[in-house]
Amino acid sequence: MTEIFETQPDRADLPLVVMPASFASMVAPLKAHLPALADVARVRLYEEFTEDPDLIAERVADADVMINGGPHISDDLLRRISGGVRGGEGGHVRCIVFSGTGVASYIDLALARELGVRVCNAEHYGDAAVAEHTFALMFELLRHTGELDRRMKSGGWSGPYADGLQLAGRRLAIIGLGGIGSTVARIATAFGMRVAAWNSGHTPVSRFVELGVEPVDDMNELIAGADVVSVHMPLIDGATRGLITADNLAHLKPGTMFVNTARAEVIEPGALTARLAKGDIPAALDVYEREPLPADDPLRAIPGIVLTPHVAWRTDGAFAELTRQMVEDVRAFLTGGEVNVVVSEHDAVRGASRD
């Protein structure tokens, strides 16, 4: 039976906030922040994860605010829970608070604007978490600790993968020098790497100077000169979707490591799989064009790459900061403020993520 946690259940005079699905790791930190909603809202938290649209719609049927703990919200579900277009039949959710930054991958922002639903996210909560996972992936490519561990436990000792590579002295190319990319740059510098980043024209020059990062205007030049390429570009429709093209990836020289812990959609559809299929690029990926990654996806069969299931953001520190911001978003909406607003209920669509 699903555990349901509620606050102020007897306060029918207060707006109802419902989280219809949640990661187990998110429950305790979220509960710790709920006192901030005392006398502001009732909260109902379902302590399980589900993607079932009918179950989600049923659970938020009476909600004014929905906290989206991870499920993809289809256009049909968004219409159902919000009552169609501005007060039609169905639910009456007026605000959706997403548990993350890249909300554009989970909700159609243009449709939310049309329906008059505010959409909020959280920002910079996972800068350290994602940056650290980025280096975990790099080190797996460099030192193959997972394979060495398996060999040791099966009775082996030395052999293939015993000789590794080092980061020190290698050139790292960062695509996306926002909060996460900047954190990656600092760590890379500490490891003795030479760091460059794509100069999109939107990143302040002062950031490059502060971090000691070389700005490179041409992405092909940046990629061609790299030993490691790490993607940290946010997904913003009309701006970064498909920004990294097949032509850009063609400039990866054999042996260049390619890491993506950002969003798969910032790469031209199919381009990365096609490039990696050549077998000369060691890659590590945490994000995919389709999630969960289908069992028959060609990426699973390409040798020399490391795959993790979109978990870079999932650490104790990230959960604590994420849930704090989620509660702050809810409180601001219900008290007339604005925090982390991506889509305004007043038809103003803003960036899906900001530096």
Coordinates of C-alpha atoms in Angstrom, one line a residue, residues 66-226:
M66 CA 1.3 19.9 -8.2
I67 CA 4.9 19.1 -7.2
N68 CA 6.2 17.0 -10.0
G69 CA 8.7 14.5 -8.5
G70 CA 10.0 13.3 -11.9
P71 CA 7.3 11.8 -14.1
H72 CA 7.0 13.1 -17.7
I73 CA 3.8 15.1 -18.1
S74 CA 2.2 14.4 -21.4
D75 CA 0.1 17.1 -23.2
D76 CA -3.0 15.1 -22.5
L77 CA -2.2 14.8 -18.8
L78 CA -1.4 18.5 -18.6
R79 CA -4.8 19.3 -20.0
R80 CA -6.5 16.9 -17.7
I81 CA -5.0 18.1 -14.5
S82 CA -5.4 21.8 -15.4
G83 CA -9.0 21.7 -16.6
G84 CA -8.2 22.3 -20.2
V85 CA -7.9 25.9 -21.3
R86 CA -8.3 28.4 -18.5
G87 CA -11.1 26.8 -16.4
G88 CA -12.4 24.0 -18.6
E89 CA -13.5 20.6 -17.3
G90 CA -11.1 18.5 -15.3
G91 CA -8.7 19.3 -12.5
H92 CA -7.7 22.8 -11.4
V93 CA -3.9 22.7 -11.0
R94 CA -2.6 26.2 -11.4
C95 CA 1.0 25.7 -10.7
I96 CA 3.5 22.8 -11.3
V97 CA 6.7 22.8 -9.4
F98 CA 9.3 20.6 -11.1
S99 CA 11.9 18.7 -9.1
G100 CA 14.9 19.8 -11.2
T101 CA 16.2 22.3 -13.7
G102 CA 15.6 20.9 -17.1
V103 CA 11.8 21.1 -17.0
A104 CA 11.5 21.4 -20.8
S105 CA 12.3 17.7 -21.1
Y106 CA 9.3 16.8 -19.0
I107 CA 6.5 19.4 -19.7
D108 CA 5.5 21.2 -22.9
L109 CA 6.1 24.8 -21.7
A110 CA 4.2 26.4 -24.6
L111 CA 1.1 24.3 -23.7
A112 CA 1.5 25.3 -20.1
R113 CA 1.5 28.9 -21.1
E114 CA -1.6 28.4 -23.2
L115 CA -3.4 26.7 -20.3
G116 CA -2.4 29.5 -17.9
V117 CA -0.4 27.2 -15.6
R118 CA 2.7 28.5 -13.8
V119 CA 5.7 26.2 -14.1
C120 CA 8.6 26.5 -11.7
N121 CA 11.9 24.6 -11.4
A122 CA 15.0 24.6 -9.2
E123 CA 18.3 26.1 -10.1
H124 CA 21.9 25.2 -9.2
Y125 CA 20.9 22.7 -6.6
G126 CA 22.9 20.0 -8.3
D127 CA 25.9 21.9 -9.5
A128 CA 28.3 20.0 -7.2
A129 CA 26.5 16.7 -7.6
V130 CA 26.5 16.7 -11.4
A131 CA 30.1 18.0 -11.6
E132 CA 31.3 15.2 -9.3
H133 CA 29.4 12.5 -11.3
T134 CA 31.0 14.0 -14.5
F135 CA 34.4 13.2 -13.0
A136 CA 33.3 9.8 -11.8
L137 CA 32.5 9.0 -15.4
M138 CA 35.8 10.4 -16.7
F139 CA 37.7 8.3 -14.2
E140 CA 35.8 5.2 -15.2
L141 CA 36.9 5.8 -18.8
L142 CA 40.5 6.6 -17.7
R143 CA 41.0 3.9 -15.1
H144 CA 38.3 1.3 -15.6
T145 CA 37.8 0.7 -11.9
G146 CA 34.5 -1.2 -12.4
E147 CA 36.1 -3.7 -14.7
L148 CA 39.2 -4.0 -12.5
D149 CA 36.9 -4.6 -9.5
R150 CA 35.0 -7.4 -11.3
R151 CA 38.3 -9.0 -12.4
M152 CA 39.7 -8.9 -8.9
K153 CA 36.5 -10.4 -7.4
S154 CA 36.6 -13.3 -9.9
G155 CA 40.1 -14.2 -8.9
G156 CA 42.2 -12.2 -11.4
W157 CA 44.9 -9.7 -10.9
S158 CA 46.6 -7.7 -13.6
G159 CA 45.9 -7.7 -17.4
P160 CA 43.9 -5.5 -19.7
Y161 CA 43.0 -2.0 -18.2
A162 CA 45.8 -2.2 -15.7
D163 CA 47.5 0.7 -17.4
G164 CA 45.3 3.8 -17.3
L165 CA 45.4 7.4 -18.4
Q166 CA 45.6 10.6 -16.3
L167 CA 43.7 13.8 -16.4
A168 CA 46.7 16.1 -15.6
G169 CA 47.9 17.8 -18.7
R170 CA 45.0 16.9 -20.8
R171 CA 42.8 19.6 -22.5
L172 CA 39.1 19.7 -21.4
A173 CA 36.5 21.3 -23.6
I174 CA 33.4 22.4 -21.8
I175 CA 30.2 23.1 -23.7
G176 CA 28.0 25.1 -21.4
L177 CA 29.8 27.2 -18.8
G178 CA 26.9 27.8 -16.4
G179 CA 26.7 26.6 -12.8
I180 CA 27.6 23.0 -13.4
G181 CA 30.1 23.8 -16.2
S182 CA 31.9 26.3 -14.0
T183 CA 32.1 23.8 -11.1
V184 CA 33.6 21.2 -13.6
A185 CA 36.1 23.8 -14.7
R186 CA 37.3 24.5 -11.1
I187 CA 37.7 20.8 -10.4
A188 CA 39.5 20.2 -13.7
T189 CA 41.9 23.0 -13.0
A190 CA 42.6 21.4 -9.6
F191 CA 43.5 18.1 -11.4
G192 CA 45.9 20.0 -13.6
M193 CA 43.9 20.0 -16.8
R194 CA 44.0 22.7 -19.4
V195 CA 40.4 24.0 -19.7
A196 CA 38.7 25.7 -22.6
A197 CA 34.9 26.4 -23.1
W198 CA 32.7 27.4 -25.9
N199 CA 32.0 31.1 -26.0
S200 CA 28.3 31.2 -26.9
G201 CA 28.2 34.9 -26.5
H202 CA 25.8 34.6 -23.6
T203 CA 28.4 33.8 -20.9
P204 CA 30.0 36.9 -19.2
V205 CA 33.6 37.4 -20.2
S206 CA 34.4 37.8 -16.5
R207 CA 33.4 34.2 -15.9
F208 CA 36.1 32.9 -18.3
V209 CA 38.7 35.2 -16.6
E210 CA 37.7 34.2 -13.1
L211 CA 37.9 30.5 -13.9
G212 CA 41.0 30.7 -16.0
V213 CA 39.2 29.1 -18.9
E214 CA 40.1 29.8 -22.5
P215 CA 37.1 31.0 -24.5
V216 CA 36.7 29.4 -28.0
D217 CA 34.2 31.0 -30.3
D218 CA 34.0 28.1 -32.9
M219 CA 32.6 24.9 -31.5
N220 CA 34.3 22.8 -34.2
E221 CA 37.7 24.2 -33.2
L222 CA 36.9 23.6 -29.5
I223 CA 36.0 20.0 -30.1
A224 CA 38.9 19.3 -32.5
G225 CA 41.4 20.5 -30.0
A226 CA 40.1 18.6 -27.0

